[in-house]
Amino acid sequence: MMHVLLEIVLGTIVFALPLVVGKIFRSRPMGFTYLTGQLLLWSVFQIVAVPAVYCRISFSALFWIYTGLVTAMTVTGIVFIRRSPGQPTLKDREEQKEHRKQWLRDLSPFLVIALFIIAYQCCIYIFGMHLDEDDARWIAEANDALIKDKMLLYNPATGEYVGRFIGEVAKDVYSPWSMYLACLSRWTGIKPVIIAHTVYPPILLGMSYSAYYEIGAQLFIDEQTGRQRMSRRHERGIFLLMVAVINLFMGGNIYTQSVFTLTRIWQGKAVVAALMIPSILMATLRIQAEDTAWNWFLLMISGTACCLFSGMGIVIGGIMIAVYGAYAVIRSIARNWKTGLFRIPLLALSIAPSIVYGIGYMRLL
Amino acid sequence: MDDVMYWISKEGSGHYFFIAFPFCLLILLIFLKRRRFSFVIPSLLMSIVIINPLFYRFWQKLGLYAYWRILWIVPVIAVVAGVIPAITEYIDSIWLKTALAALGVGLTVVGGTYLYKGTGGRFQLPAKNIAKLPQAVVESADRLLEMEESPRILAEPAMSVYYREYCGEIRTLFGRDIYGYISQPRETAIRLNNYADMGDWENVNKIMLEEGYDYVVTTNKWDVDTTCFEKVLDETAFDLYSPVGISGIVREWNELDKTTKESYFDINGEPLLQTAGYAAIEQEWENNDLISRTYLDPDGHPINRVDGYSKVIWEEIEGVKTVRFYDIDGGEIPSEGLNLIKDMVICEDGWSEWFAPGYKRKNSTIYFNTISLDDRVAGDSYTCQFDIEFRGVTGVVGEEFLFQTQGSVDGKWNGGNIWTPDLICLKSPPGDGIQRCLSTIRISEKAVHASEFSIGFRFDHWASGEFRIKGVKIEKGQKPTEWTPGI
């Protein structure tokens, strides 16, 4: 019983980390903060893990290096929370209470319905079971890393020591999503298979819808005409509702983005479909709305994180950043060619992970 | 264009969102108030880039032949979902907004297929355990781990896939049918699969004992022969069997699971001399690399094999792999004429076991041996020879049958398809009979730096039948010599 309680406590802390790390972006809505925090954690892991796997260092070494980096990011996040303007005084607290009440009054009924549908989808992930043989590779890889302390050097199908990156396992050298899962498992003490099948899916699904909500927020912005402020909260709610319903009814075959989103979101390629594609779209929309270094940084970490999940992530992330990013740069140059030209190196930096990991991926296969 | 449309129709079947997409894009172009140029134009641009027959082959190749996944980039969901709110932006009445939202939801429901229904109904299965794995797997894995720290098992194919997801301690004789993906030539596993289906439990027993596998786990899908196996556990969800009998081989392993000693015994438990005249071998490893092998007599003392050597040493000198053969007195034996094949499993009559590739094997290869061809330089010649016997081979009706030898360099056949196709290439079912195969290859500049060479067989549209091989010998030089046992 104590063991289970400890797992729950550790799990809560570990899965709440992105919320703290996301504060580095000084972002406000909770969903967006969590999403950006998680993207940062994934991208840092990708940068550290690929050379570690390639150089065949032990899993423990990678685990401790990454734990150190996560601690540093968490401390930075806490500093940002403390430095954020207006630490709550008693008066502020009353104001906050009033603000919360106002927020509840402003809550769109469409958003509430959308949240119910999303909750239904999360419940299916929690109580339902979907058997998929694709898991046989990467969950076994995570298990082997935890037990044998070696990364991707065992045949995941049998547990036989091979000592090199064989066949399909070679794909995971540049997309070590299985090793991230192993880290989560070691932090929390929960088996990788339970994290993958039961704990992580609702969180990933929630993040996916956070990305879509942010897309909606970018598309439907409150308008200010004179003194009158036109709220677009209903439009944002309808947008999220439509996304949730489309996902639920985009069935009938096994190939769609929604099938991967709602049936096996724990797999690398499914995270790309469900979460990374909308995240990159979200980042490019934010760049076009507000051409700031933070938004470019968000695109960079999205592109890097996209490479973590699968070879398809490397390819898809690269194509998306190339097309959307190039379009954003052209628009920026059209607006002001002097500042616009400075966006080219930022675009190059954003697309660099896809190119670097992509070349490595192709060479290893 | 046909290929693009094929995949769009595949991914678009069961719902109308792909068909609605261009119309929705047009509606957004007209109605979206603010982000027309930030969202609609780039979405259109992306669609033109991805759904484009001119780029299809490029995307297909870049997407590792999964163009349907590249199609995910086209922002169908965001565009279709954006239409209703883009229109409601012009409307102040909450009731009208609600009506339009209801219309949007209604059209989506009518125009789509409920996703959980469309995945074969498997997703609706209520979970019986928190790991979301078959209950028999979880229960049997827990029991096995209670009995042993690191159990080695053979489980029926439907269960075998999931054990290593549940825990890394369990080793399975074969896992998912990923032959060719993981690329390790585990023909033993394939044989076992076939034999277990055919009920050849005697052979399964032998292989399990030889490879150190302790348990068979089954949910009674296998009719396990109790003369070869004894029932260890009889549970509700599964049964556990253990092999009985005297092992033909007794092995010792190091911490990396590498065999350090291998002794051979007959059915009475007496030492069994191999064709080359030894009864046991001792091996030394440096991580994953075998560095020496010594041949022993029944008393455990070094012995000269029939072909004159007692010890083989593999070394890497200045980046070049070398192999040296020494007799019992430490004198070096020239390698010419020695058979370089390693670990070739043969029966008493010199033939291998029968390989049954299975129905409709298409464009796939079974590798039966991997060798390192040490000491080679560009221009060196090696000769390969063996006999092959076919029994009852037929091809898939209406398809072109092909059977040929398949070589690979470093696991990639396109890196140097060395033993083929002139060694043997059959384009129609050969029926029954024995054929002699002989081929000489020359090491290319490209192959000098390779670490291993494999030899195997490729099947296209194989329907039924089996084959076996005998007298495989790969030796240095262009002149084939009489067969001698492998290293």
PDB file of C-alpha atoms in Angstrom, chain A residues 34-263:
ATOM      1  CA  TYR A  34       2.125  22.703 -19.305  1.00  0.00           C
ATOM      2  CA  LEU A  35       2.511  22.146 -23.028  1.00  0.00           C
ATOM      3  CA  THR A  36       5.456  24.513 -23.425  1.00  0.00           C
ATOM      4  CA  GLY A  37       7.118  23.098 -20.310  1.00  0.00           C
ATOM      5  CA  GLN A  38       6.779  19.580 -21.643  1.00  0.00           C
ATOM      6  CA  LEU A  39       8.083  20.576 -25.081  1.00  0.00           C
ATOM      7  CA  LEU A  40      11.147  22.077 -23.408  1.00  0.00           C
ATOM      8  CA  LEU A  41      11.699  18.945 -21.307  1.00  0.00           C
ATOM      9  CA  TRP A  42      11.393  16.705 -24.372  1.00  0.00           C
ATOM     10  CA  SER A  43      13.695  18.814 -26.524  1.00  0.00           C
ATOM     11  CA  VAL A  44      16.402  18.892 -23.831  1.00  0.00           C
ATOM     12  CA  PHE A  45      16.077  15.115 -23.488  1.00  0.00           C
ATOM     13  CA  GLN A  46      16.435  14.679 -27.246  1.00  0.00           C
ATOM     14  CA  ILE A  47      19.592  16.806 -27.316  1.00  0.00           C
ATOM     15  CA  VAL A  48      21.175  14.825 -24.460  1.00  0.00           C
ATOM     16  CA  ALA A  49      19.920  11.341 -25.231  1.00  0.00           C
ATOM     17  CA  VAL A  50      20.884  10.941 -28.898  1.00  0.00           C
ATOM     18  CA  PRO A  51      24.659  11.257 -28.345  1.00  0.00           C
ATOM     19  CA  ALA A  52      24.342   9.182 -25.161  1.00  0.00           C
ATOM     20  CA  VAL A  53      22.638   6.323 -26.996  1.00  0.00           C
ATOM     21  CA  TYR A  54      24.952   6.604 -29.978  1.00  0.00           C
ATOM     22  CA  CYS A  55      28.063   6.515 -27.773  1.00  0.00           C
ATOM     23  CA  ARG A  56      26.570   3.540 -25.872  1.00  0.00           C
ATOM     24  CA  ILE A  57      26.952   5.083 -22.427  1.00  0.00           C
ATOM     25  CA  SER A  58      24.922   3.470 -19.673  1.00  0.00           C
ATOM     26  CA  PHE A  59      21.286   4.347 -19.128  1.00  0.00           C
ATOM     27  CA  SER A  60      22.092   5.418 -15.555  1.00  0.00           C
ATOM     28  CA  ALA A  61      24.557   8.030 -16.830  1.00  0.00           C
ATOM     29  CA  LEU A  62      21.923   9.477 -19.167  1.00  0.00           C
ATOM     30  CA  PHE A  63      19.358   9.334 -16.380  1.00  0.00           C
ATOM     31  CA  TRP A  64      21.504  11.333 -13.948  1.00  0.00           C
ATOM     32  CA  ILE A  65      22.617  13.890 -16.548  1.00  0.00           C
ATOM     33  CA  TYR A  66      19.002  14.489 -17.541  1.00  0.00           C
ATOM     34  CA  THR A  67      17.841  14.566 -13.922  1.00  0.00           C
ATOM     35  CA  GLY A  68      20.421  17.313 -13.281  1.00  0.00           C
ATOM     36  CA  LEU A  69      19.169  19.310 -16.249  1.00  0.00           C
ATOM     37  CA  VAL A  70      15.527  18.877 -15.241  1.00  0.00           C
ATOM     38  CA  THR A  71      16.374  20.056 -11.724  1.00  0.00           C
ATOM     39  CA  ALA A  72      18.057  23.145 -13.183  1.00  0.00           C
ATOM     40  CA  MET A  73      15.025  23.860 -15.393  1.00  0.00           C
ATOM     41  CA  THR A  74      12.659  23.352 -12.461  1.00  0.00           C
ATOM     42  CA  VAL A  75      14.633  25.769 -10.283  1.00  0.00           C
ATOM     43  CA  THR A  76      14.584  28.316 -13.133  1.00  0.00           C
ATOM     44  CA  GLY A  77      10.827  27.800 -13.468  1.00  0.00           C
ATOM     45  CA  ILE A  78      10.354  28.409  -9.734  1.00  0.00           C
ATOM     46  CA  VAL A  79      12.455  31.584  -9.979  1.00  0.00           C
ATOM     47  CA  PHE A  80      10.218  32.779 -12.815  1.00  0.00           C
ATOM     48  CA  ILE A  81       7.100  32.024 -10.757  1.00  0.00           C
ATOM     49  CA  ARG A  82       8.499  34.001  -7.802  1.00  0.00           C
ATOM     50  CA  ARG A  83       9.585  36.886 -10.009  1.00  0.00           C
ATOM     51  CA  SER A  84       6.267  37.092 -11.807  1.00  0.00           C
ATOM     52  CA  PRO A  85       4.720  40.481 -11.125  1.00  0.00           C
ATOM     53  CA  GLY A  86       2.161  40.881  -8.369  1.00  0.00           C
ATOM     54  CA  GLN A  87       2.827  38.276  -5.710  1.00  0.00           C
ATOM     55  CA  PRO A  88      -0.548  37.721  -4.067  1.00  0.00           C
ATOM     56  CA  THR A  89      -1.217  39.923  -1.051  1.00  0.00           C
ATOM     57  CA  LEU A  90      -4.452  39.603   0.933  1.00  0.00           C
ATOM     58  CA  LYS A  91      -6.070  42.292  -1.179  1.00  0.00           C
ATOM     59  CA  ASP A  92      -4.840  40.647  -4.341  1.00  0.00           C
ATOM     60  CA  ARG A  93      -6.209  37.351  -3.150  1.00  0.00           C
ATOM     61  CA  GLU A  94      -9.644  38.883  -2.876  1.00  0.00           C
ATOM     62  CA  GLU A  95      -9.172  40.311  -6.323  1.00  0.00           C
ATOM     63  CA  GLN A  96      -8.077  36.908  -7.545  1.00  0.00           C
ATOM     64  CA  LYS A  97     -11.182  35.368  -6.058  1.00  0.00           C
ATOM     65  CA  GLU A  98     -13.304  37.915  -7.871  1.00  0.00           C
ATOM     66  CA  HIS A  99     -11.284  37.306 -11.031  1.00  0.00           C
ATOM     67  CA  ARG A 100     -11.937  33.581 -10.721  1.00  0.00           C
ATOM     68  CA  LYS A 101     -15.641  34.172 -10.344  1.00  0.00           C
ATOM     69  CA  GLN A 102     -15.579  36.399 -13.402  1.00  0.00           C
ATOM     70  CA  TRP A 103     -13.668  33.703 -15.291  1.00  0.00           C
ATOM     71  CA  LEU A 104     -16.345  31.171 -14.396  1.00  0.00           C
ATOM     72  CA  ARG A 105     -19.080  33.573 -15.536  1.00  0.00           C
ATOM     73  CA  ASP A 106     -17.182  34.086 -18.812  1.00  0.00           C
ATOM     74  CA  LEU A 107     -16.629  30.380 -19.363  1.00  0.00           C
ATOM     75  CA  SER A 108     -18.142  29.415 -22.684  1.00  0.00           C
ATOM     76  CA  PRO A 109     -20.698  26.585 -22.530  1.00  0.00           C
ATOM     77  CA  PHE A 110     -19.159  25.249 -25.744  1.00  0.00           C
ATOM     78  CA  LEU A 111     -15.827  24.905 -23.988  1.00  0.00           C
ATOM     79  CA  VAL A 112     -17.531  23.037 -21.136  1.00  0.00           C
ATOM     80  CA  ILE A 113     -19.124  20.582 -23.594  1.00  0.00           C
ATOM     81  CA  ALA A 114     -15.767  20.177 -25.350  1.00  0.00           C
ATOM     82  CA  LEU A 115     -14.117  19.420 -21.998  1.00  0.00           C
ATOM     83  CA  PHE A 116     -16.752  16.754 -21.312  1.00  0.00           C
ATOM     84  CA  ILE A 117     -16.034  15.072 -24.641  1.00  0.00           C
ATOM     85  CA  ILE A 118     -12.295  15.243 -23.972  1.00  0.00           C
ATOM     86  CA  ALA A 119     -12.875  13.783 -20.494  1.00  0.00           C
ATOM     87  CA  TYR A 120     -14.838  10.935 -22.123  1.00  0.00           C
ATOM     88  CA  GLN A 121     -11.903  10.244 -24.444  1.00  0.00           C
ATOM     89  CA  CYS A 122      -9.530  10.305 -21.457  1.00  0.00           C
ATOM     90  CA  CYS A 123     -11.767   7.862 -19.565  1.00  0.00           C
ATOM     91  CA  ILE A 124     -11.603   5.444 -22.478  1.00  0.00           C
ATOM     92  CA  TYR A 125      -7.832   5.643 -22.264  1.00  0.00           C
ATOM     93  CA  ILE A 126      -7.929   5.018 -18.516  1.00  0.00           C
ATOM     94  CA  PHE A 127     -10.452   2.174 -18.432  1.00  0.00           C
ATOM     95  CA  GLY A 128     -10.148   0.726 -21.940  1.00  0.00           C
ATOM     96  CA  MET A 129      -7.542  -1.557 -23.410  1.00  0.00           C
ATOM     97  CA  HIS A 130      -6.056  -1.510 -26.881  1.00  0.00           C
ATOM     98  CA  LEU A 131      -3.551  -4.220 -27.732  1.00  0.00           C
ATOM     99  CA  ASP A 132      -0.967  -3.186 -30.266  1.00  0.00           C
ATOM    100  CA  GLU A 133       2.019  -5.223 -31.326  1.00  0.00           C
ATOM    101  CA  ASP A 134       4.023  -2.085 -32.171  1.00  0.00           C
ATOM    102  CA  ASP A 135       4.572  -1.685 -28.427  1.00  0.00           C
ATOM    103  CA  ALA A 136       6.595  -4.888 -28.423  1.00  0.00           C
ATOM    104  CA  ARG A 137       9.646  -2.975 -29.554  1.00  0.00           C
ATOM    105  CA  TRP A 138       9.857   0.226 -27.630  1.00  0.00           C
ATOM    106  CA  ILE A 139       8.314  -0.699 -24.293  1.00  0.00           C
ATOM    107  CA  ALA A 140      10.656  -3.688 -24.229  1.00  0.00           C
ATOM    108  CA  GLU A 141      13.530  -1.307 -24.996  1.00  0.00           C
ATOM    109  CA  ALA A 142      12.565   0.799 -21.968  1.00  0.00           C
ATOM    110  CA  ASN A 143      12.406  -2.333 -19.804  1.00  0.00           C
ATOM    111  CA  ASP A 144      15.825  -3.476 -21.002  1.00  0.00           C
ATOM    112  CA  ALA A 145      17.353  -0.047 -20.304  1.00  0.00           C
ATOM    113  CA  LEU A 146      15.985  -0.088 -16.759  1.00  0.00           C
ATOM    114  CA  ILE A 147      17.080  -3.611 -15.931  1.00  0.00           C
ATOM    115  CA  LYS A 148      20.266  -4.059 -17.923  1.00  0.00           C
ATOM    116  CA  ASP A 149      21.429  -0.422 -17.899  1.00  0.00           C
ATOM    117  CA  LYS A 150      22.267  -0.545 -21.599  1.00  0.00           C
ATOM    118  CA  MET A 151      20.400   1.404 -24.241  1.00  0.00           C
ATOM    119  CA  LEU A 152      19.074  -0.269 -27.406  1.00  0.00           C
ATOM    120  CA  LEU A 153      21.731  -2.996 -27.390  1.00  0.00           C
ATOM    121  CA  TYR A 154      19.315  -5.864 -26.745  1.00  0.00           C
ATOM    122  CA  ASN A 155      16.935  -7.495 -29.182  1.00  0.00           C
ATOM    123  CA  PRO A 156      13.627  -6.219 -27.794  1.00  0.00           C
ATOM    124  CA  ALA A 157      11.707  -9.157 -29.212  1.00  0.00           C
ATOM    125  CA  THR A 158      13.633 -11.780 -27.268  1.00  0.00           C
ATOM    126  CA  GLY A 159      15.844 -10.037 -24.704  1.00  0.00           C
ATOM    127  CA  GLU A 160      18.973 -11.388 -26.335  1.00  0.00           C
ATOM    128  CA  TYR A 161      22.097  -9.191 -26.057  1.00  0.00           C
ATOM    129  CA  VAL A 162      23.160  -8.037 -29.503  1.00  0.00           C
ATOM    130  CA  GLY A 163      25.619  -5.268 -28.722  1.00  0.00           C
ATOM    131  CA  ARG A 164      24.709  -3.079 -31.710  1.00  0.00           C
ATOM    132  CA  PHE A 165      21.704  -1.247 -33.117  1.00  0.00           C
ATOM    133  CA  ILE A 166      20.010  -3.912 -35.187  1.00  0.00           C
ATOM    134  CA  GLY A 167      17.226  -3.566 -37.742  1.00  0.00           C
ATOM    135  CA  GLU A 168      14.288  -1.506 -36.603  1.00  0.00           C
ATOM    136  CA  VAL A 169      15.979  -0.694 -33.287  1.00  0.00           C
ATOM    137  CA  ALA A 170      18.368   1.563 -35.234  1.00  0.00           C
ATOM    138  CA  LYS A 171      15.418   3.926 -35.815  1.00  0.00           C
ATOM    139  CA  ASP A 172      15.246   4.606 -32.111  1.00  0.00           C
ATOM    140  CA  VAL A 173      18.840   5.831 -31.830  1.00  0.00           C
ATOM    141  CA  TYR A 174      17.804   9.212 -33.238  1.00  0.00           C
ATOM    142  CA  SER A 175      14.318   9.075 -31.728  1.00  0.00           C
ATOM    143  CA  PRO A 176      14.896   7.663 -28.225  1.00  0.00           C
ATOM    144  CA  TRP A 177      11.304   8.060 -26.983  1.00  0.00           C
ATOM    145  CA  SER A 178      11.600   4.671 -25.284  1.00  0.00           C
ATOM    146  CA  MET A 179      14.473   5.998 -23.164  1.00  0.00           C
ATOM    147  CA  TYR A 180      12.350   8.958 -22.052  1.00  0.00           C
ATOM    148  CA  LEU A 181       9.732   6.495 -20.943  1.00  0.00           C
ATOM    149  CA  ALA A 182      12.420   4.600 -19.019  1.00  0.00           C
ATOM    150  CA  CYS A 183      13.427   7.854 -17.272  1.00  0.00           C
ATOM    151  CA  LEU A 184       9.812   8.513 -16.258  1.00  0.00           C
ATOM    152  CA  SER A 185       9.626   4.974 -14.947  1.00  0.00           C
ATOM    153  CA  ARG A 186      12.800   5.339 -12.913  1.00  0.00           C
ATOM    154  CA  TRP A 187      11.654   8.639 -11.437  1.00  0.00           C
ATOM    155  CA  THR A 188       8.252   7.354 -10.423  1.00  0.00           C
ATOM    156  CA  GLY A 189       8.862   3.642  -9.815  1.00  0.00           C
ATOM    157  CA  ILE A 190       5.933   2.830 -12.106  1.00  0.00           C
ATOM    158  CA  LYS A 191       6.480   0.153 -14.773  1.00  0.00           C
ATOM    159  CA  PRO A 192       7.022   1.558 -18.302  1.00  0.00           C
ATOM    160  CA  VAL A 193       4.060  -0.434 -19.619  1.00  0.00           C
ATOM    161  CA  ILE A 194       1.729   1.133 -17.031  1.00  0.00           C
ATOM    162  CA  ILE A 195       3.009   4.629 -17.749  1.00  0.00           C
ATOM    163  CA  ALA A 196       2.579   4.056 -21.478  1.00  0.00           C
ATOM    164  CA  HIS A 197      -0.830   2.385 -21.412  1.00  0.00           C
ATOM    165  CA  THR A 198      -2.561   3.968 -18.428  1.00  0.00           C
ATOM    166  CA  VAL A 199      -0.874   7.026 -16.919  1.00  0.00           C
ATOM    167  CA  TYR A 200       0.501   8.974 -19.860  1.00  0.00           C
ATOM    168  CA  PRO A 201      -2.315   8.774 -22.478  1.00  0.00           C
ATOM    169  CA  PRO A 202      -4.758  11.151 -20.738  1.00  0.00           C
ATOM    170  CA  ILE A 203      -1.920  13.613 -20.117  1.00  0.00           C
ATOM    171  CA  LEU A 204      -0.772  13.471 -23.746  1.00  0.00           C
ATOM    172  CA  LEU A 205      -4.344  13.809 -24.973  1.00  0.00           C
ATOM    173  CA  GLY A 206      -4.874  16.811 -22.709  1.00  0.00           C
ATOM    174  CA  MET A 207      -1.728  18.403 -24.125  1.00  0.00           C
ATOM    175  CA  SER A 208      -2.921  17.700 -27.664  1.00  0.00           C
ATOM    176  CA  TYR A 209      -6.150  19.591 -27.009  1.00  0.00           C
ATOM    177  CA  SER A 210      -4.182  22.386 -25.281  1.00  0.00           C
ATOM    178  CA  ALA A 211      -2.277  22.844 -28.531  1.00  0.00           C
ATOM    179  CA  TYR A 212      -5.556  22.929 -30.479  1.00  0.00           C
ATOM    180  CA  TYR A 213      -7.055  25.358 -27.964  1.00  0.00           C
ATOM    181  CA  GLU A 214      -4.069  27.640 -28.455  1.00  0.00           C
ATOM    182  CA  ILE A 215      -4.566  27.391 -32.246  1.00  0.00           C
ATOM    183  CA  GLY A 216      -8.179  28.443 -31.649  1.00  0.00           C
ATOM    184  CA  ALA A 217      -6.981  31.263 -29.409  1.00  0.00           C
ATOM    185  CA  GLN A 218      -4.722  32.484 -32.206  1.00  0.00           C
ATOM    186  CA  LEU A 219      -7.479  32.283 -34.814  1.00  0.00           C
ATOM    187  CA  PHE A 220     -10.246  33.838 -32.761  1.00  0.00           C
ATOM    188  CA  ILE A 221      -8.843  36.794 -30.838  1.00  0.00           C
ATOM    189  CA  ASP A 222     -10.904  39.227 -28.795  1.00  0.00           C
ATOM    190  CA  GLU A 223     -11.594  42.393 -30.759  1.00  0.00           C
ATOM    191  CA  GLN A 224     -11.417  45.943 -29.502  1.00  0.00           C
ATOM    192  CA  THR A 225     -13.608  48.343 -31.461  1.00  0.00           C
ATOM    193  CA  GLY A 226     -13.480  51.704 -29.791  1.00  0.00           C
ATOM    194  CA  ARG A 227     -14.471  51.167 -26.175  1.00  0.00           C
ATOM    195  CA  GLN A 228     -16.292  47.960 -26.922  1.00  0.00           C
ATOM    196  CA  ARG A 229     -14.459  44.674 -26.399  1.00  0.00           C
ATOM    197  CA  MET A 230     -15.767  41.762 -28.451  1.00  0.00           C
ATOM    198  CA  SER A 231     -14.994  38.505 -26.683  1.00  0.00           C
ATOM    199  CA  ARG A 232     -14.368  35.486 -28.889  1.00  0.00           C
ATOM    200  CA  ARG A 233     -14.527  32.955 -26.051  1.00  0.00           C
ATOM    201  CA  HIS A 234     -17.505  31.198 -27.672  1.00  0.00           C
ATOM    202  CA  GLU A 235     -15.622  30.827 -30.958  1.00  0.00           C
ATOM    203  CA  ARG A 236     -12.631  29.343 -29.161  1.00  0.00           C
ATOM    204  CA  GLY A 237     -14.985  26.968 -27.336  1.00  0.00           C
ATOM    205  CA  ILE A 238     -16.736  25.950 -30.564  1.00  0.00           C
ATOM    206  CA  PHE A 239     -13.360  25.412 -32.237  1.00  0.00           C
ATOM    207  CA  LEU A 240     -12.199  23.032 -29.495  1.00  0.00           C
ATOM    208  CA  LEU A 241     -15.583  21.315 -29.478  1.00  0.00           C
ATOM    209  CA  MET A 242     -15.355  20.756 -33.223  1.00  0.00           C
ATOM    210  CA  VAL A 243     -11.819  19.368 -32.929  1.00  0.00           C
ATOM    211  CA  ALA A 244     -12.922  16.946 -30.208  1.00  0.00           C
ATOM    212  CA  VAL A 245     -15.948  15.791 -32.231  1.00  0.00           C
ATOM    213  CA  ILE A 246     -13.976  15.486 -35.478  1.00  0.00           C
ATOM    214  CA  ASN A 247     -11.395  13.353 -33.660  1.00  0.00           C
ATOM    215  CA  LEU A 248     -14.185  11.163 -32.343  1.00  0.00           C
ATOM    216  CA  PHE A 249     -15.734  10.671 -35.790  1.00  0.00           C
ATOM    217  CA  MET A 250     -12.662  10.491 -38.017  1.00  0.00           C
ATOM    218  CA  GLY A 251     -12.810   6.705 -37.935  1.00  0.00           C
ATOM    219  CA  GLY A 252     -13.654   4.104 -40.536  1.00  0.00           C
ATOM    220  CA  ASN A 253     -10.046   3.305 -41.395  1.00  0.00           C
ATOM    221  CA  ILE A 254      -6.805   2.803 -39.527  1.00  0.00           C
ATOM    222  CA  TYR A 255      -4.747   5.539 -41.158  1.00  0.00           C
ATOM    223  CA  THR A 256      -6.096   8.826 -39.845  1.00  0.00           C
ATOM    224  CA  GLN A 257      -4.426  11.212 -37.430  1.00  0.00           C
ATOM    225  CA  SER A 258      -7.423  10.835 -35.107  1.00  0.00           C
ATOM    226  CA  VAL A 259      -7.143   7.048 -34.938  1.00  0.00           C
ATOM    227  CA  PHE A 260      -3.586   7.432 -33.707  1.00  0.00           C
ATOM    228  CA  THR A 261      -4.669  10.223 -31.342  1.00  0.00           C
ATOM    229  CA  LEU A 262      -7.472   8.303 -29.699  1.00  0.00           C
ATOM    230  CA  THR A 263      -6.317   4.697 -29.754  1.00  0.00           C
TER     231      THR A 263
END
